[in-house]
Every structure is written in C-alpha cells, then in structure tokens.
CSV table of C-alpha atoms and ligand atoms in Angstrom, one decimal:
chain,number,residue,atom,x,y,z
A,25,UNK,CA,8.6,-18.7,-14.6
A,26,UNK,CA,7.6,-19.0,-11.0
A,27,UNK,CA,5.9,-16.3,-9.3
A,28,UNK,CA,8.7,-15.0,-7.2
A,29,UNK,CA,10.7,-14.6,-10.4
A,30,UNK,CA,7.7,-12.5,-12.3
A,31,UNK,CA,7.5,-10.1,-9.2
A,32,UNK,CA,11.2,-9.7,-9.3
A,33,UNK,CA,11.3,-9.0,-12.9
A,34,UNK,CA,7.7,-6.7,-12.8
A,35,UNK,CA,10.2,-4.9,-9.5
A,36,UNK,CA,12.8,-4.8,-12.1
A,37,UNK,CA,11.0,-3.1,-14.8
A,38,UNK,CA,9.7,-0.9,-12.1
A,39,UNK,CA,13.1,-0.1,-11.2
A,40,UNK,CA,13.8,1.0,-14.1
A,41,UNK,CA,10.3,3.0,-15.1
A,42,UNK,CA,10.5,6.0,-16.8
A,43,UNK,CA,6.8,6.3,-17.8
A,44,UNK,CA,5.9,9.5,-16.1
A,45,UNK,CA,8.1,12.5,-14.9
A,46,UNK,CA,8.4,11.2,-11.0
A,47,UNK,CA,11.4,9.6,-13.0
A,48,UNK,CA,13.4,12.5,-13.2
A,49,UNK,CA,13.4,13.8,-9.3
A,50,UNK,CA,13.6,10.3,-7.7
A,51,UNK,CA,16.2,8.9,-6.1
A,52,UNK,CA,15.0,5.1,-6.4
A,53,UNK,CA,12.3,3.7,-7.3
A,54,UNK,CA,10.1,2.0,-4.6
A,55,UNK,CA,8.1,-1.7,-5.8
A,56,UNK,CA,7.6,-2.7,-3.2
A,57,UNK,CA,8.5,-5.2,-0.9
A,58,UNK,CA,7.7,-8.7,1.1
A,59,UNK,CA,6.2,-12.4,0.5
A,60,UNK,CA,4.8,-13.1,-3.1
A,61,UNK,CA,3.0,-15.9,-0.8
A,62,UNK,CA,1.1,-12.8,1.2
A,63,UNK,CA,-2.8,-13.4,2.3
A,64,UNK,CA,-2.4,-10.0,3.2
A,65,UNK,CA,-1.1,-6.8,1.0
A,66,UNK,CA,-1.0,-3.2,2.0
A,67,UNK,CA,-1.0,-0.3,-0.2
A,68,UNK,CA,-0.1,3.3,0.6
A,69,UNK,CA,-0.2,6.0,-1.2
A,70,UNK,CA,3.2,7.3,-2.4
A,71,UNK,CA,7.0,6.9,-1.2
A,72,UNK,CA,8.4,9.8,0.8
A,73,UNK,CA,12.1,10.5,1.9
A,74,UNK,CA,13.0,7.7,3.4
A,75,UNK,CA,11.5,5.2,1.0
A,76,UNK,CA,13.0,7.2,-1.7
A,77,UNK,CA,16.7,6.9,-0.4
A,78,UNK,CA,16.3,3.3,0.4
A,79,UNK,CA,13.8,2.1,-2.2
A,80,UNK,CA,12.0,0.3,0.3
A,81,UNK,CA,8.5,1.1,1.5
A,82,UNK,CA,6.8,1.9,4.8
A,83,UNK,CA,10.7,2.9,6.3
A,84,UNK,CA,10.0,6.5,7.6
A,85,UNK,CA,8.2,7.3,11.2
A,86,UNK,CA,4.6,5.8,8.9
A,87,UNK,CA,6.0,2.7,8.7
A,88,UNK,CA,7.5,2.4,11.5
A,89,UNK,CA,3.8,2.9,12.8
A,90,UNK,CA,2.3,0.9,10.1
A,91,UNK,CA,5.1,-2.4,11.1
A,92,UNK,CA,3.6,-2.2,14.6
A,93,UNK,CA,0.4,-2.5,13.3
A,94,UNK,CA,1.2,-5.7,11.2
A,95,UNK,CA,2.9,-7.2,14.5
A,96,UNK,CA,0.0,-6.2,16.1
A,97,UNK,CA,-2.4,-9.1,14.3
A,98,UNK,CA,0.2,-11.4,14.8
A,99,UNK,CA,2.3,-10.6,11.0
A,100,UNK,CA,5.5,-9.7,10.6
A,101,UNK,CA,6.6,-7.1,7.1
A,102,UNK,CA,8.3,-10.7,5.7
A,103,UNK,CA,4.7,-12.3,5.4
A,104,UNK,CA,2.7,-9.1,4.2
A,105,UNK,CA,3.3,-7.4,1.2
A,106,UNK,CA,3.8,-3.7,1.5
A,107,UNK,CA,3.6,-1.6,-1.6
A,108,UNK,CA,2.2,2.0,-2.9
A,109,UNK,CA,-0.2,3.1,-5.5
A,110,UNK,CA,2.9,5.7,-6.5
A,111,UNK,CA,6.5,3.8,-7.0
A,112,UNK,CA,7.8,6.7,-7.8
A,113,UNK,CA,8.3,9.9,-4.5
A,114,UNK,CA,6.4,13.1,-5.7
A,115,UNK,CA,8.4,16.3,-5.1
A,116,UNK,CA,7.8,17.6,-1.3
A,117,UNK,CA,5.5,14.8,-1.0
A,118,UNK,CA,2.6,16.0,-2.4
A,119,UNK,CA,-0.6,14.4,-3.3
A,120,UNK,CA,-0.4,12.0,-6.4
A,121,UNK,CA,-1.5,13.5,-9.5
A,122,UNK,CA,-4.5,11.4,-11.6
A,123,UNK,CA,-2.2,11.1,-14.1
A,124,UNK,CA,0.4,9.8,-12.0
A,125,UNK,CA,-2.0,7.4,-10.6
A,126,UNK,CA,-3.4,6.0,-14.0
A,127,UNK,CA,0.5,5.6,-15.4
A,128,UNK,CA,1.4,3.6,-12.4
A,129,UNK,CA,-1.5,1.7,-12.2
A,130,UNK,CA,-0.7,-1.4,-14.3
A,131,UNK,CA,2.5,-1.8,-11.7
A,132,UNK,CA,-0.1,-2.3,-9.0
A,133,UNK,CA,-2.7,-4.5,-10.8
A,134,UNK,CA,-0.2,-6.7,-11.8
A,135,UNK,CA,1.7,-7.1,-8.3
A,136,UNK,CA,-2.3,-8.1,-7.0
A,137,UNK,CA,-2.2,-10.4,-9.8
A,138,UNK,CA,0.9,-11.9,-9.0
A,139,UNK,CA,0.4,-12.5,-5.7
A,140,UNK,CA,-3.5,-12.8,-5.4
A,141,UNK,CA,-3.4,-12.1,-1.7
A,142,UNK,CA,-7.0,-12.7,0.2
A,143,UNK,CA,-7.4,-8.9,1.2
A,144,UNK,CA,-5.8,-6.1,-0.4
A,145,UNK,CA,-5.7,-3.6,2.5
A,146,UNK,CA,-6.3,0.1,1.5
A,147,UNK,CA,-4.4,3.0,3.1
A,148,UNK,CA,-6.0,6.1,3.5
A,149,UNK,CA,-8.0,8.1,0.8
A,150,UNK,CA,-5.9,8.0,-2.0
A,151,UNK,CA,-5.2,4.1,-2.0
A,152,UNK,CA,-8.8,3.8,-1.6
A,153,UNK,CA,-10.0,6.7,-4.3
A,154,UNK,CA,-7.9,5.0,-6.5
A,155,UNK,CA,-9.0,1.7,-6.3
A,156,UNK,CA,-12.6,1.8,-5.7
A,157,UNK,CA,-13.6,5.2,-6.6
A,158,UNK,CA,-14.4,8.3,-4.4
A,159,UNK,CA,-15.3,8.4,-0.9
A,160,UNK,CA,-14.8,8.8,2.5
A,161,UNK,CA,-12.5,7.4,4.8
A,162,UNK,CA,-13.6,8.7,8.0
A,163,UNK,CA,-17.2,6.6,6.3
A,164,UNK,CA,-14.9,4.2,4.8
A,165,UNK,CA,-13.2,2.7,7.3
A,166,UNK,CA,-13.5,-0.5,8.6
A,167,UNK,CA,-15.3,-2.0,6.3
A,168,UNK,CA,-14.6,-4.7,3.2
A,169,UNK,CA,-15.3,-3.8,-0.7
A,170,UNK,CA,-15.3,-6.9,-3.3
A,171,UNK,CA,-15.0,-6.0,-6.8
A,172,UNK,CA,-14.2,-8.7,-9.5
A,173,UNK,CA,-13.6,-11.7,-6.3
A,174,UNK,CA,-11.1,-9.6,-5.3
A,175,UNK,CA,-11.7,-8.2,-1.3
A,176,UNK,CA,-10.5,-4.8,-0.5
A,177,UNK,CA,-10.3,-3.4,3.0
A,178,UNK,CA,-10.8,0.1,4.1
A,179,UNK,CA,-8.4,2.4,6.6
A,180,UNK,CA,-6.6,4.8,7.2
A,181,UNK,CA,-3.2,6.3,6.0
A,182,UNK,CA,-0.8,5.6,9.1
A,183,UNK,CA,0.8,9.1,8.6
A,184,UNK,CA,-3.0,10.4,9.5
A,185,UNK,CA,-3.0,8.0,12.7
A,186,UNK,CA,0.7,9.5,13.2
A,187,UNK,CA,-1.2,13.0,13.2
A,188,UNK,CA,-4.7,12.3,15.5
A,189,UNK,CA,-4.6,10.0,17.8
A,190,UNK,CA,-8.6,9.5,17.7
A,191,UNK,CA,-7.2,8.2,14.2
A,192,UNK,CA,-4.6,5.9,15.7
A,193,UNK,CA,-7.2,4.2,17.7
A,194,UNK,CA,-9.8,3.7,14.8
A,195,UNK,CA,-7.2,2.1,12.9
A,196,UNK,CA,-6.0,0.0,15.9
A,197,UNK,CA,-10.0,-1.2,15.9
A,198,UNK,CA,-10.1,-1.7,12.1
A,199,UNK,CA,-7.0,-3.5,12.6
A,200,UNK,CA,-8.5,-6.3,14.4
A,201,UNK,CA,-11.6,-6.5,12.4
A,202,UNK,CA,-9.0,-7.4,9.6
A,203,UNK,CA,-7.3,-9.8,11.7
A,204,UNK,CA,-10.8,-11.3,11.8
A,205,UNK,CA,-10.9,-11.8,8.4
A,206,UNK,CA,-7.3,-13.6,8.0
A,207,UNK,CA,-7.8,-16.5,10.4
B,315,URA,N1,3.7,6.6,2.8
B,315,URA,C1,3.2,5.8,1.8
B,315,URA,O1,2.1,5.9,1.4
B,315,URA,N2,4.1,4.9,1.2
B,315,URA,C2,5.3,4.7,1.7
B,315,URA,O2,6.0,3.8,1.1
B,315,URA,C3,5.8,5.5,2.7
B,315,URA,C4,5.0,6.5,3.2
C-alpha cells in the first residue's frame, strides 16, 4: 500500500472512531488534512465549530490566522500537514481531557509515522503537554525538542495569538526561526 493510501485508510478509521465518548456529540470527525509528502506538520489541540461542521482543520478565525502563518514562511496548507491532538470537538470547546488525549493518541503517532515529516510543529500548551510532557509555553516557545530522531518545535496556540497581540508577534518570530530550520 502506498503511503497516501495508509493515511486515507488511518483518516478512514478515524472517521469512523468511536473509542471515546467525543463520538457521541460530534458532528464529524476531524483527521486531519494536507500532503502525506509534508517536511512540515502542525498540530493543534482540538477541533472547534467550524472544524466540526466541515471535518477539516484550522477553518475557524485560528486557522485562518494559523494559514497566514504557513504563507508567511513561504508554505501553502497543501504542502503542510495540519492536524490535532483531539479528532474529535469537545463540548463548548473545552480543554481535552487526559483520557481523551491518551485514546486519541495512537491516531497521531501513526499520522507522524506515516508521514515522517522533518519538524513536527507544536501548538500551544496542550499539543506540547502532550507530546513532550509538562511545561511552559511562554518558556517553551521558540525552541526545538528531539525525542526518538524525531524534532519537535515549540509555539503557541494561534487562538492565544488571536487573543494578545504580544503573542501574535512571538509567534510571528518563532515562525521564522522555523522557517530556518526547513531550508
Ligand atoms: N483549534 C485547534 O486546535 N484545532 C483545530 O482544528 C481548530 C482550532
């Protein structure tokens, strides 16, 4: 099976998830979206309204923000890979549950195995909590983890930059430090 196929058939699956109770409130299901040929993958932390009426990720005012970004380092959402730790929208949007988290994890590992992307970029404190374990994003940001040859990159949520705009220009500046790394 290629590698395009496995994603769509891991998306599929995803689709289709009824692993935790996320499945019962949603309106679709959100895998994800973009090139399984991506350098470069973003994760978030969970779908809201928008992504949850369309099933497709990053659509609401964040990613709007977060699609100017990408443009901003010279990428475009077809050449990225945009995704969420949650595939599933929580109820009001609030914060992911641990359980939550753990169920959907295998989703995620296996979309960063699929596409073994050069940086996985992290989103904010739950995308980063998740991944590499507790701490700070205000400390955080900026700044590249490796675990297991894998690179991860630190920043903010965009809904936070949305919120302060001291925020949007820290992430405008860790932007470009990850453009850095991706030439
Ligand atoms: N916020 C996220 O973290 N993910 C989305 O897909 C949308 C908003």
């Amino acid at each position: 099976m290629t590698r395009k196929k496995q994603l769509e058939a891991l998306h599929d699956v995803i689709r289709n998830c009824t692993l935790c109770p996320l499945h019962k409130t949603r309106i679709n299901a959100v895998p994800g979206e973009g090139s399984v040929d991506s350098e470069v993958m973003f994760i978030g932390e969970a779908p809201g309204a928008s992504e949850d009426e369309t099933g497709r990720p990053f659509v609401g005012r964040s990613g709007e923000f977060l699609t100017s970004m990408i443009q901003e380092i010279g990428f475009s959402r077809d050449n990225v890979f945009i995704t969420s730790i949650l595939k599933s929208r929580p109820p009001r949007n609030r914060t992911p549950t641990q359980a939550e988290i753990n169920t959907c994890r295998p989703y995620l590992e296996q979309q960063i195995e699929i596409i073994n992307p050069k940086v996985v970029v992290l989103l904010g404190g739950v995308a980063i909590t998740s991944l590499l374990g507790p701490r700070k994003v205000s400390e955080a940001h900026g700044q590249f983890h490796e675990i297991d040859d894998r690179k991860y990159f630190m920043t903010y949520h965009p809904a936070a930059a949305l919120r302060f705009p001291k925020v949007k220009n820290r992430m405008r500046e860790d932007f470009q430090v990850l453009k850095q790394e991706l030439v």
